[in-house]
Short mmCIF file of C-alpha atoms in Angstrom, two decimals:
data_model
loop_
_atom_site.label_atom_id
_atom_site.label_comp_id
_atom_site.label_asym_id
_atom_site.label_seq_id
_atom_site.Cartn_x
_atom_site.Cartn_y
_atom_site.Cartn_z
CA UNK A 1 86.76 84.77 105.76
CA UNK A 2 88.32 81.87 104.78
CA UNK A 3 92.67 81.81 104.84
CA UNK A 4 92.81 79.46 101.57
CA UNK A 5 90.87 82.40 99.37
CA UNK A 6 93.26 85.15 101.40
CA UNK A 7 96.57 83.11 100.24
CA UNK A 8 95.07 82.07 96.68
CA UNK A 9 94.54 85.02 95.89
CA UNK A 10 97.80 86.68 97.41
CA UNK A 11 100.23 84.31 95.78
CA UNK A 12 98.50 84.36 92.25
CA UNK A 13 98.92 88.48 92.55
CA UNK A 14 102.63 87.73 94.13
CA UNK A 15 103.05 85.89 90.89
CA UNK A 16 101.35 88.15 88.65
CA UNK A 17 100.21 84.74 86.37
CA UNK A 18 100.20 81.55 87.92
CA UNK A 19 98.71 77.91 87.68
CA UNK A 20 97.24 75.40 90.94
CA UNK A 21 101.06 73.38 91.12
CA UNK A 22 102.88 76.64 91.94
CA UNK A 23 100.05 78.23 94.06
CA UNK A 24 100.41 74.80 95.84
CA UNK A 25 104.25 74.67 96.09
CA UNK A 26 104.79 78.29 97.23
CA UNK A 27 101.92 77.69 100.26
CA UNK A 28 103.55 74.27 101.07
CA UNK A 29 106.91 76.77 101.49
CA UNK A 30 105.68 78.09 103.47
CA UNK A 31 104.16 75.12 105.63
CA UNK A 32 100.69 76.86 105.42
CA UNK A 33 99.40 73.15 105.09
CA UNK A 34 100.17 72.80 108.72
CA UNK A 35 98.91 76.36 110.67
CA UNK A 36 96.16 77.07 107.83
CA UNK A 37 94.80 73.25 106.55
CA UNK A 38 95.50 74.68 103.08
CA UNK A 39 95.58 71.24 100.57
CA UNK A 40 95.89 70.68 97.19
CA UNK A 41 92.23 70.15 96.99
CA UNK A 42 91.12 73.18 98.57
CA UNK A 43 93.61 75.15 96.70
CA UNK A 44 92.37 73.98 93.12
CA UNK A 45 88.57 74.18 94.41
CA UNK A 46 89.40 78.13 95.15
CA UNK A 47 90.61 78.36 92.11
CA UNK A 48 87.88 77.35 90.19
CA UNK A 49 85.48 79.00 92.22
CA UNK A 50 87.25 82.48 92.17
CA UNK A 51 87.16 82.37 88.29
CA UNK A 52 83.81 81.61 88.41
CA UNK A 53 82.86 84.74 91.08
CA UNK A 54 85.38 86.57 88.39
CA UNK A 55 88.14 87.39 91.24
CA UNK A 56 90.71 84.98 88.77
CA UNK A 57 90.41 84.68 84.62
CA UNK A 58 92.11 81.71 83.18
CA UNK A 59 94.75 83.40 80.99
CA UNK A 60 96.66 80.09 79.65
CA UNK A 61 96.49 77.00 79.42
CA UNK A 62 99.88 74.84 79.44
CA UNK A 63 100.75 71.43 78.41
CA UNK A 64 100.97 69.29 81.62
CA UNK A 65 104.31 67.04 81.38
CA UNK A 66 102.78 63.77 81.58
CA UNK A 67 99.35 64.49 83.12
CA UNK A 68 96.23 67.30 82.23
CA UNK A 69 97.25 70.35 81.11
CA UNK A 70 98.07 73.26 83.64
CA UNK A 71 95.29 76.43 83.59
CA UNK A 72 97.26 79.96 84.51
CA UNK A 73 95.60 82.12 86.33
CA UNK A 74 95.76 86.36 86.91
CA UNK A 75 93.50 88.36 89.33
CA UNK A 76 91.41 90.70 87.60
CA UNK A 77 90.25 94.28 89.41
CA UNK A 78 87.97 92.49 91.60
CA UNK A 79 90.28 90.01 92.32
CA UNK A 80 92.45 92.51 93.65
CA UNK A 81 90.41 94.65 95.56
CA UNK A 82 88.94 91.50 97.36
CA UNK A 83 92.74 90.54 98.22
CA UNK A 84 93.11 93.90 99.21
CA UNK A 85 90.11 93.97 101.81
CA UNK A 86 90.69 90.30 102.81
CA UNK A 87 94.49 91.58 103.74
CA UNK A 88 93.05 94.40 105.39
CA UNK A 89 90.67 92.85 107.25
CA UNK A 90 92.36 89.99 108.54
CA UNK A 91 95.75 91.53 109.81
CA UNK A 92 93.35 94.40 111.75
CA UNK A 93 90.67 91.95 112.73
CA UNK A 94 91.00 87.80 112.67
CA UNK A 95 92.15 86.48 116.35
CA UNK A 96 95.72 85.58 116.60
CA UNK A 97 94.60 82.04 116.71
CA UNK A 98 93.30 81.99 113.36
CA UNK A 99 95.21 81.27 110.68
CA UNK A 100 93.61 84.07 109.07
CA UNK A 101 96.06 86.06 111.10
CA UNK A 102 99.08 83.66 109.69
CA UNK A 103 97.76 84.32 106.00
CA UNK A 104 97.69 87.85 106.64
CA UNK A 105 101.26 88.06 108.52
CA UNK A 106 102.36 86.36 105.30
CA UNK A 107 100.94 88.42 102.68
CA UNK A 108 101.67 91.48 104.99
CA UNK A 109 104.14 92.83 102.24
CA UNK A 110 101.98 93.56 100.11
CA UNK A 111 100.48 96.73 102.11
CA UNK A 112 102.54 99.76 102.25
CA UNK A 113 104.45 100.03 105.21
CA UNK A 114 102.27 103.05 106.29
CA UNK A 115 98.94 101.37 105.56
CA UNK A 116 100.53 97.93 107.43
CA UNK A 117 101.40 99.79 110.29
CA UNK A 118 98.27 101.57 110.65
CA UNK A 119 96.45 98.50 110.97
CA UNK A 120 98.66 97.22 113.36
CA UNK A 121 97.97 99.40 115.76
CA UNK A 122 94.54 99.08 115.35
CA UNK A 123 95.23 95.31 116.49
CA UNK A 124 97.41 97.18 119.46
CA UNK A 125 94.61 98.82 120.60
CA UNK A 126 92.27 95.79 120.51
CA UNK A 127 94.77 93.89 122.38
CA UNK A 128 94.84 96.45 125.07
CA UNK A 129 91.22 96.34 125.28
CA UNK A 130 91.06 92.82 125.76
CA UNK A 131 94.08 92.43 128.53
CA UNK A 132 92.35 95.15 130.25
CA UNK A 133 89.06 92.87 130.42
CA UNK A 134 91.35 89.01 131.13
CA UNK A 135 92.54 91.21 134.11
CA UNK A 136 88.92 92.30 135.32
CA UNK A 137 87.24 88.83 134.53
CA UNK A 138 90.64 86.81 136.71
CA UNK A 139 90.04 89.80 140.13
CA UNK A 140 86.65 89.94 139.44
CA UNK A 141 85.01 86.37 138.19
CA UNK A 142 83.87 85.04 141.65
CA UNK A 143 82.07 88.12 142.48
CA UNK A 144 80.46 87.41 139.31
CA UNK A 145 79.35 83.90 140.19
CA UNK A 146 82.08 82.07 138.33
CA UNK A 147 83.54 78.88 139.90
CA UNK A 148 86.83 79.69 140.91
CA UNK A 149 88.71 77.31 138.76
CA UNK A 150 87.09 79.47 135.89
CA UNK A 151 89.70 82.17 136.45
CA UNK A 152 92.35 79.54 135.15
CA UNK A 153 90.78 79.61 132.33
CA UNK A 154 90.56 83.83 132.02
CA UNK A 155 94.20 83.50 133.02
CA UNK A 156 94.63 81.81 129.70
CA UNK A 157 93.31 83.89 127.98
CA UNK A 158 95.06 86.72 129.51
CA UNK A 159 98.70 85.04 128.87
CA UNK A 160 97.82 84.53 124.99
CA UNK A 161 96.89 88.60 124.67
CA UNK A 162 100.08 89.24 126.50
CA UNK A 163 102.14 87.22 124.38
CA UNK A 164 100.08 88.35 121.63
CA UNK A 165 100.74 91.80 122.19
CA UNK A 166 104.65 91.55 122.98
CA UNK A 167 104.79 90.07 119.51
CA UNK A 168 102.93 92.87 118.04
CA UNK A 169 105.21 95.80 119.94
CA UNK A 170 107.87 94.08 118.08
CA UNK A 171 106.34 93.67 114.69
CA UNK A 172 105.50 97.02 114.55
CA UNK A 173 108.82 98.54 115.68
CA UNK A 174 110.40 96.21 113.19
CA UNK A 175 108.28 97.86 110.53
CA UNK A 176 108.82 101.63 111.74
CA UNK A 177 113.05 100.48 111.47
CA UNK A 178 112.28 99.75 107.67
CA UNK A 179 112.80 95.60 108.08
CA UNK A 180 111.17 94.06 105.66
CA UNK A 181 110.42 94.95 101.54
CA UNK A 182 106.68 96.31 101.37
CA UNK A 183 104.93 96.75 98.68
CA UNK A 184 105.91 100.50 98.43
CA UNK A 185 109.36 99.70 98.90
CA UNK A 186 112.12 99.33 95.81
CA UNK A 187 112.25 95.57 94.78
CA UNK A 188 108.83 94.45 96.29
CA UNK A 189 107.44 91.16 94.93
CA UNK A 190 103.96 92.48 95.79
CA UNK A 191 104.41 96.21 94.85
CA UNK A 192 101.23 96.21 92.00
CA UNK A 193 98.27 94.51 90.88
CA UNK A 194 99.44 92.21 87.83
CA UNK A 195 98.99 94.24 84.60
CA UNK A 196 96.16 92.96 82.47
CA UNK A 197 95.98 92.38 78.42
#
């Protein structure tokens, strides 16, 4: 899964209709050039290539100021269901370090709060799982035949899931207190698919 298709996709449905210089300037808002690598090349190459697997249709074309003109873009139903299960997937799935997970945590509002908390604590459980199994590998990695400076690096691992899942307790009780305008809520930029002509 690749975070540049995940946010292409999710600001052009955020936007209902919308061309490479504002997919650009609403990602570089939100500094995904730093935590997800997403550049203005990559962005208009996704673009392009979405049209062509028929996730995007070009639906205007606009008179650039001084340079080429400006293509619009919509998602069509494919479009959206693929934004959908890239969504999906990512916030239950991609590891924290990913910035998969940061494309997802962005987008996150365009779930229903139900359907966002439910995979949420999917994640919880996962993160469970895997402190469960740092804490096994750091009293148990010699017995195993691991040097014993290995269990540094299991203790590593086991501070990032803890930190990990503190931040998730608190995401989701955030969510269950009604922070935060999801797509189901009154007002929600992300509430429907854009209508098509």
């Amino acid at each position: 899964m690749s975070a540049t298709r995940l946010l292409v996709l999710g600001v052009v449905r955020m936007y209902g209709r919308a061309h490479g210089y504002q997919v650009r300037r609403e990602l570089l808002s939100w500094s995904a050039d730093k935590w997800a690598n997403v550049q203005p090349g990559s962005i208009y190459h996704a673009l392009k290539k979405m049209t062509a697997e028929h996730l995007l249709e070009q639906v205007e074309v606009e008179p650039g100021d001084s340079g080429p003109d400006r293509v619009a873009y919509r998602l069509t139903a494919d479009g959206d269901h693929e934004f959908r299960v890239l969504l999906a997937r990512a916030l239950a799935d991609a590891p924290m370090s990913r910035p998969e997970m940061g494309a997802a945590v962005s987008l996150m509002p365009a779930l229903s709060r139900k359907h966002a908390l439910t995979l949420l604590r999917k994640r919880l459980v996962d993160f469970e799982a895997e402190a469960k199994q740092s804490r096994m590998l750091i009293d148990n990695g010699e017995d195993w035949g691991k040097a014993a400076h290995v269990s540094e690096l299991f203790r590593l691992w086991s501070g990032i899931a803890d930190t990990s899942h503190e931040w998730l307790i608190g995401l989701i009780a955030r969510l269950e207190a009604g922070e935060y305008v999801m797509a189901d809520d009154p007002g929600s930029s992300f509430g429907s698919p854009p209508e098509t002509e």
